[in-house]
Tab-separated table of C-alpha atoms in Angstrom:
chain	number	residue	atom	x	y	z
A	21	THR	CA	-0.126	0.203	0.402
A	22	PRO	CA	1.494	3.202	-1.299
A	23	TYR	CA	2.612	4.859	2.230
A	24	VAL	CA	1.521	9.140	1.802
A	25	GLY	CA	3.423	10.090	4.982
A	26	GLU	CA	3.309	11.142	8.713
A	27	GLU	CA	-0.558	11.804	8.332
A	28	ARG	CA	-0.832	8.279	7.351
A	29	GLY	CA	-4.483	6.854	6.550
A	30	GLU	CA	-5.746	3.192	5.606
A	31	CYS	CA	-7.296	0.710	2.829
A	32	ALA	CA	-11.532	1.345	3.660
A	33	GLN	CA	-12.617	-2.305	3.681
A	34	SER	CA	-9.294	-3.929	4.346
A	35	GLY	CA	-8.255	-1.446	7.351
A	36	THR	CA	-4.421	-1.569	6.179
A	37	ALA	CA	-2.474	1.724	7.024
A	38	PHE	CA	-0.764	3.111	4.131
A	39	GLY	CA	2.916	2.080	3.414
A	40	SER	CA	3.004	-1.156	5.205
A	41	PHE	CA	2.427	-4.475	3.206
A	42	GLY	CA	-1.001	-6.285	4.293
A	43	ALA	CA	-4.234	-8.345	3.304
A	44	ASP	CA	-4.520	-6.854	1.286
A	45	ALA	CA	-0.726	-6.729	-0.321
A	46	SER	CA	0.066	-10.637	0.815
A	47	ARG	CA	-1.323	-11.876	-2.692
A	48	SER	CA	1.389	-10.290	-4.405
A	49	ALA	CA	2.941	-13.508	-3.371
A	50	TRP	CA	1.742	-16.657	-5.383
A	51	ARG	CA	0.186	-14.647	-8.245
A	52	ILE	CA	4.495	-13.762	-8.973
A	53	ALA	CA	4.118	-17.693	-7.956
A	54	MET	CA	2.092	-18.991	-10.313
A	55	ASP	CA	4.098	-16.621	-13.039
A	56	TYR	CA	6.561	-18.076	-13.034
A	57	SER	CA	5.729	-22.120	-12.354
A	58	LEU	CA	3.189	-21.423	-15.965
A	59	TYR	CA	5.832	-18.956	-17.919
A	60	PRO	CA	9.156	-19.302	-15.874
A	61	GLU	CA	11.473	-17.571	-19.674
A	62	GLU	CA	7.883	-15.139	-20.168
A	63	SER	CA	8.162	-14.160	-16.099
A	64	ALA	CA	12.108	-12.998	-16.057
A	65	LYS	CA	11.762	-10.578	-19.424
A	66	VAL	CA	10.236	-7.483	-17.147
A	67	VAL	CA	11.262	-4.338	-17.695
A	68	MET	CA	12.484	-2.019	-15.611
A	69	TYR	CA	12.045	1.405	-15.032
A	70	ASP	CA	15.050	4.578	-12.986
A	71	ARG	CA	12.977	6.968	-10.794
A	72	HIS	CA	12.581	9.600	-14.892
A	73	GLY	CA	10.591	6.573	-16.189
A	74	ARG	CA	12.752	5.369	-18.858
A	75	PRO	CA	13.510	1.610	-18.776
A	76	ASP	CA	17.149	1.157	-17.796
A	77	PRO	CA	17.997	-2.323	-19.161
A	78	SER	CA	21.230	-2.779	-15.745
A	79	LEU	CA	17.964	-3.662	-13.335
A	80	LYS	CA	17.115	-7.234	-13.702
A	81	PHE	CA	14.154	-8.290	-11.426
A	82	GLY	CA	11.970	-11.177	-12.836
A	83	ALA	CA	9.271	-13.374	-10.532
A	84	GLN	CA	12.143	-15.348	-9.678
A	85	THR	CA	13.701	-12.382	-8.635
A	86	PHE	CA	11.572	-11.033	-6.194
A	87	LEU	CA	11.033	-15.297	-4.891
A	88	ASN	CA	14.208	-15.647	-4.514
A	89	ARG	CA	14.235	-12.758	-1.904
A	90	ILE	CA	11.669	-14.473	0.304
A	91	VAL	CA	13.364	-17.926	0.084
A	92	ALA	CA	16.681	-15.743	1.490
A	93	GLN	CA	14.523	-14.023	4.671
A	94	TYR	CA	13.373	-17.596	5.411
A	95	ALA	CA	16.095	-19.247	5.595
A	96	SER	CA	18.693	-15.988	7.459
A	97	SER	CA	16.912	-15.530	9.605
A	98	SER	CA	14.425	-18.569	10.692
A	99	ILE	CA	15.372	-20.135	14.090
A	100	CYS	CA	14.879	-24.111	11.662
A	101	ASP	CA	16.581	-24.947	8.757
A	102	GLY	CA	13.577	-25.813	7.024
A	103	GLY	CA	15.847	-27.739	4.400
A	104	VAL	CA	16.177	-30.807	7.196
A	105	ALA	CA	13.402	-32.869	7.956
A	106	GLY	CA	12.176	-32.052	11.175
A	107	ASP	CA	14.181	-28.618	11.457
A	108	CYS	CA	11.357	-26.476	12.808
A	109	TYR	CA	9.407	-29.083	15.153
A	110	ILE	CA	11.238	-30.198	17.511
A	111	ASN	CA	9.311	-30.794	20.574
A	112	THR	CA	6.678	-28.368	18.410
A	113	SER	CA	3.650	-28.545	16.347
A	114	SER	CA	3.705	-25.055	15.966
A	115	PRO	CA	5.360	-22.748	13.594
A	116	PHE	CA	6.796	-20.332	15.867
A	117	ARG	CA	10.951	-21.177	14.363
A	118	MET	CA	10.428	-19.407	11.650
A	119	ALA	CA	7.762	-16.537	12.412
A	120	TYR	CA	10.824	-15.626	13.224
A	121	ALA	CA	11.387	-14.654	9.378
A	122	TYR	CA	8.655	-11.800	9.424
A	123	ASP	CA	6.984	-11.978	13.110
A	124	VAL	CA	7.472	-8.194	13.316
A	125	HIS	CA	5.478	-7.800	16.566
A	126	LYS	CA	6.792	-10.991	18.706
A	127	TYR	CA	10.067	-11.771	17.574
A	128	ASN	CA	11.374	-7.861	15.123
A	129	ALA	CA	11.904	-9.749	12.712
A	130	THR	CA	14.763	-6.789	10.668
A	131	ASN	CA	14.370	-6.922	6.542
A	132	VAL	CA	10.948	-7.254	6.220
A	133	MET	CA	10.671	-2.525	5.816
A	134	CYS	CA	11.962	0.122	4.178
A	135	ALA	CA	12.834	3.552	3.923
A	136	ASN	CA	8.897	3.703	0.439
A	137	VAL	CA	7.411	0.912	3.206
A	138	PRO	CA	7.598	1.806	6.201
A	139	ASN	CA	5.289	0.906	8.410
A	140	LYS	CA	5.076	-2.653	10.190
A	141	PRO	CA	3.330	-5.198	8.202
A	142	GLU	CA	0.023	-7.274	9.708
A	143	SER	CA	1.365	-9.978	11.462
A	144	TRP	CA	2.829	-13.397	10.014
A	145	TRP	CA	0.463	-15.704	11.784
A	146	ALA	CA	-2.589	-14.753	10.082
A	147	GLY	CA	-3.160	-17.646	7.687
A	148	PHE	CA	-3.412	-14.532	5.401
A	149	MET	CA	-0.080	-14.049	5.142
A	150	ALA	CA	1.862	-16.271	5.519
A	151	TYR	CA	1.005	-19.138	3.321
A	152	PRO	CA	1.426	-17.212	-0.269
A	153	THR	CA	5.731	-16.796	0.739
A	154	PHE	CA	5.654	-20.462	0.895
A	155	ALA	CA	5.215	-20.580	-2.411
A	156	ALA	CA	7.346	-18.635	-2.832
A	157	PHE	CA	10.149	-21.651	-2.873
A	158	VAL	CA	8.463	-22.948	-6.945
A	159	ALA	CA	11.721	-20.507	-8.269
A	160	PRO	CA	15.313	-21.947	-7.930
A	161	TYR	CA	17.392	-20.096	-5.446
A	162	ASP	CA	21.151	-20.602	-6.156
A	163	LYS	CA	21.813	-20.367	-2.688
A	164	ILE	CA	19.252	-23.510	-1.679
A	165	GLY	CA	20.218	-27.340	-3.514
A	166	PRO	CA	16.056	-28.474	-5.842
A	167	ALA	CA	16.320	-30.791	-2.521
A	168	GLN	CA	16.570	-28.432	0.018
A	169	MET	CA	13.835	-25.689	-1.221
A	170	THR	CA	11.193	-29.878	-1.722
A	171	THR	CA	11.833	-30.126	1.754
A	172	TRP	CA	11.592	-26.824	2.920
A	173	MET	CA	7.818	-26.571	1.123
A	174	ASP	CA	7.343	-30.184	3.009
A	175	THR	CA	8.104	-28.222	6.761
A	176	PHE	CA	5.067	-25.390	5.611
A	177	SER	CA	3.347	-28.258	4.546
A	178	SER	CA	3.167	-29.873	8.051
A	179	ILE	CA	2.035	-26.935	9.679
A	180	CYS	CA	-1.537	-27.944	9.557
A	181	ASN	CA	-2.906	-31.347	10.699
A	182	PHE	CA	-5.577	-33.161	9.005
A	183	ALA	CA	-6.388	-35.669	10.451
A	184	HIS	CA	-9.165	-35.871	12.702
A	185	VAL	CA	-10.614	-34.241	9.241
A	186	ASN	CA	-13.495	-35.842	7.131
A	187	LYS	CA	-12.095	-35.443	3.479
A	188	TRP	CA	-15.585	-35.990	1.758
A	189	ASN	CA	-18.048	-34.053	3.994
A	190	TYR	CA	-16.556	-31.163	5.981
A	191	SER	CA	-19.089	-30.926	8.173
A	192	LEU	CA	-19.020	-34.313	9.496
A	193	GLY	CA	-15.531	-34.143	11.098
A	194	HIS	CA	-13.321	-31.805	12.677
A	195	LYS	CA	-11.123	-28.253	12.309
A	196	PRO	CA	-7.335	-29.066	11.029
A	197	LYS	CA	-5.298	-28.028	13.751
A	198	GLY	CA	-2.275	-25.988	14.289
A	199	SER	CA	-1.480	-22.178	14.471
A	200	ILE	CA	-1.884	-20.933	11.742
A	201	CYS	CA	-4.938	-23.788	10.571
A	202	LEU	CA	-7.195	-21.055	9.929
A	203	THR	CA	-10.618	-21.992	7.541
A	204	SER	CA	-12.043	-19.045	6.713
A	205	TYR	CA	-12.922	-17.793	3.565
A	206	PHE	CA	-10.278	-15.877	2.796
A	207	GLU	CA	-6.744	-17.446	5.342
A	208	SER	CA	-8.309	-21.016	3.671
A	209	SER	CA	-8.972	-19.262	0.762
A	210	GLN	CA	-4.384	-17.596	0.129
A	211	ALA	CA	-3.492	-21.237	1.575
A	212	VAL	CA	-5.228	-23.717	-0.805
A	213	ILE	CA	-4.177	-21.268	-4.260
A	214	ALA	CA	-0.642	-21.444	-2.169
A	215	THR	CA	-0.530	-24.571	-1.329
A	216	MET	CA	-1.846	-26.246	-5.244
A	217	ILE	CA	0.791	-23.286	-6.783
A	218	MET	CA	3.415	-25.689	-4.591
A	219	SER	CA	2.031	-28.880	-6.433
A	220	GLY	CA	3.979	-28.065	-9.871
A	221	ASN	CA	1.275	-29.125	-11.370
A	222	LEU	CA	0.350	-25.726	-12.511
A	223	THR	CA	-0.216	-25.648	-16.952
A	224	THR	CA	-1.253	-22.955	-18.633
A	225	ILE	CA	-4.574	-22.867	-20.205
A	226	PHE	CA	-2.830	-22.845	-23.925
A	227	PRO	CA	0.472	-24.016	-24.435
A	228	LYS	CA	2.151	-23.491	-26.597
A	229	LYS	CA	2.082	-25.266	-29.914
A	230	GLU	CA	4.578	-27.366	-31.649
A	231	GLN	CA	5.089	-26.874	-35.132
A	232	GLU	CA	7.172	-29.309	-37.212
A	233	ILE	CA	8.631	-27.771	-40.151
A	234	VAL	CA	9.819	-30.555	-43.502
A	235	ALA	CA	10.718	-29.176	-46.777
A	236	VAL	CA	10.039	-31.474	-50.103
A	237	LEU	CA	10.620	-30.648	-53.745
A	238	LYS	CA	8.391	-29.432	-55.158
A	239	ASP	CA	7.659	-31.410	-57.783
A	240	ASP	CA	7.333	-34.574	-56.007
A	241	VAL	CA	4.646	-32.223	-54.508
A	242	ASP	CA	1.526	-34.263	-56.180
A	243	GLU	CA	3.176	-36.860	-56.029
A	244	LEU	CA	3.772	-38.267	-52.345
A	245	GLY	CA	0.772	-36.594	-51.234
A	246	LEU	CA	2.277	-34.694	-48.155
A	247	LEU	CA	0.218	-31.760	-48.321
A	248	PRO	CA	-3.802	-33.223	-48.862
A	249	ALA	CA	-1.983	-35.654	-45.867
A	250	ALA	CA	-1.380	-32.752	-43.182
A	251	ALA	CA	-4.186	-30.866	-43.859
A	252	GLN	CA	-5.973	-32.695	-43.655
A	253	ASN	CA	-6.159	-32.383	-39.827
A	254	THR	CA	-4.589	-28.489	-40.175
A	255	HIS	CA	-6.367	-25.154	-39.172
A	256	TRP	CA	-2.593	-23.110	-40.227
A	257	PHE	CA	-0.441	-23.358	-42.836
A	258	HIS	CA	2.447	-22.092	-44.146
A	259	LEU	CA	3.826	-22.802	-47.844
A	260	GLY	CA	6.985	-20.825	-49.157
A	261	CYS	CA	8.817	-21.417	-51.805
A	262	LEU	CA	12.878	-21.442	-51.977
A	263	ALA	CA	13.436	-19.782	-55.791
A	264	CYS	CA	17.036	-18.721	-57.825
A	265	LEU	CA	18.739	-22.094	-55.682
A	266	ALA	CA	21.876	-22.102	-57.517
A	267	THR	CA	22.029	-25.887	-57.404
A	268	ALA	CA	18.763	-26.986	-55.763
A	269	SER	CA	15.441	-27.573	-57.872
A	270	ALA	CA	12.283	-25.103	-56.045
A	271	ALA	CA	11.220	-25.932	-52.830
A	272	THR	CA	8.525	-25.874	-50.857
A	273	LEU	CA	8.361	-24.969	-46.876
A	274	VAL	CA	5.682	-27.105	-45.236
A	275	ALA	CA	5.469	-24.913	-41.389
A	276	VAL	CA	2.903	-27.054	-40.866
A	277	ARG	CA	1.575	-26.353	-36.340
A	278	LYS	CA	-0.347	-29.501	-34.917
A	279	ALA	CA	-3.981	-29.052	-34.330
A	280	ASN	CA	-6.389	-30.103	-35.582
A	281	TYR	CA	-9.765	-27.326	-35.132
A	282	GLY	CA	-11.834	-29.351	-38.441
A	283	ALA	CA	-14.401	-29.352	-35.734
A	284	LEU	CA	-15.481	-26.521	-35.536
A	285	GLY	CA	-15.696	-26.464	-39.534
A	286	VAL	CA	-14.639	-23.898	-40.692
A	287	THR	CA	-13.766	-23.448	-44.369
A	288	GLY	CA	-12.930	-21.763	-47.530
A	289	VAL	CA	-9.434	-20.643	-48.355
A	290	ARG	CA	-8.766	-17.125	-47.535
A	291	TRP	CA	-4.655	-15.731	-49.232
A	292	HIS	CA	-2.192	-14.045	-47.702
A	293	PRO	CA	0.330	-13.594	-49.445
A	294	ARG	CA	3.840	-12.089	-47.267
A	295	ARG	CA	7.009	-11.448	-48.180
A	296	VAL	CA	8.823	-12.810	-45.051
A	297	VAL	CA	12.776	-13.243	-45.768
A	298	ARG	CA	14.898	-11.589	-47.896
A	299	ALA	CA	18.827	-12.254	-49.453
A	300	SER	CA	20.965	-11.641	-51.243
A	301	GLN	CA	19.501	-15.633	-53.392
A	302	VAL	CA	16.526	-16.915	-51.450
A	303	THR	CA	13.260	-15.300	-51.354
A	304	LEU	CA	10.488	-16.778	-49.182
A	305	TRP	CA	7.085	-16.235	-49.498
A	306	GLU	CA	4.353	-17.517	-46.758
A	307	PHE	CA	0.609	-17.858	-48.138
A	308	VAL	CA	-1.278	-18.690	-44.935
A	309	TYR	CA	-4.924	-20.101	-45.353
A	310	SER	CA	-8.061	-21.087	-43.004
A	311	GLY	CA	-9.577	-24.396	-43.655
A	312	LYS	CA	-8.708	-28.055	-45.771
A	313	PRO	CA	-7.783	-27.666	-48.430
A	314	ASP	CA	-7.895	-30.149	-51.824
A	315	ASP	CA	-5.422	-30.473	-53.403
A	316	GLU	CA	-6.046	-28.749	-56.481
A	317	GLN	CA	-6.213	-25.675	-54.688
A	318	LEU	CA	-2.305	-26.292	-53.304
A	319	LEU	CA	-0.696	-26.869	-56.520
A	320	VAL	CA	-2.266	-23.381	-57.021
A	321	MET	CA	-0.880	-22.030	-54.301
A	322	ALA	CA	2.561	-24.316	-55.288
A	323	ASP	CA	2.622	-22.392	-58.354
A	324	GLN	CA	1.499	-18.351	-57.452
A	325	THR	CA	5.440	-18.366	-55.571
A	326	GLU	CA	8.636	-17.783	-57.100
A	327	ASP	CA	10.412	-20.746	-59.899
A	328	ALA	CA	13.633	-20.666	-60.143
């Protein structure tokens, strides 16, 4: 929540003081962890800006960097090693040894405030504050090996005891036991989302499509029957002609995107000539169409490109 000066102020719904980390900001950890889990490469390409609003390429602060700071705080300030099984629960079922990392009210945690966020955060013991930070361990951290990172997540997952919870009909059993095992909506939703991300089972809604590149001699297109066969289950088809090669016949470059959209009933051919490569001796033209072209249409398209 932005700091507006000593006059303070607070959020209308949550009551979080301006210039502090509270319920409103708590979700940022699992949101960034989810971004990293789904898009590890893209989430690293974050453009940072200086105080004058200009891009600063020297600043590197992607999702992994953000999450690693949370991991480092736990690793350096907890009075146990969550990367060692059982170390944080010696003679207790309470996670208090890990609370030293973020609890400024009881354990005087350090490095959790700064000039722009000078006010104390809400208590780590509020489930909606602690659980989102656990999701940070999905991103690799150079100073902690992958086995230890996994054990840290197992340590967090052991905070609550579900032994007497009826997992089929919650109303018939007991509530989970544990210091931050709250069952109210906001607290439990934060815990559920964070642990789902930690499970490592997230998948993107639209996974990246694999592409297959096939090069065949133009003279063999009709004989091989390759293009019509490939087009039977293809929505987008990229066809080009490599021309002016010194020692080769004209070739057809076929990029087949593996996807079956036939059930959508898309019909009709739309031609979109577009020059995509220009070199000294090679010209590649690309034609894109939708639907299921027949043999004749494919050959007509091939003849419309530049011939050797």
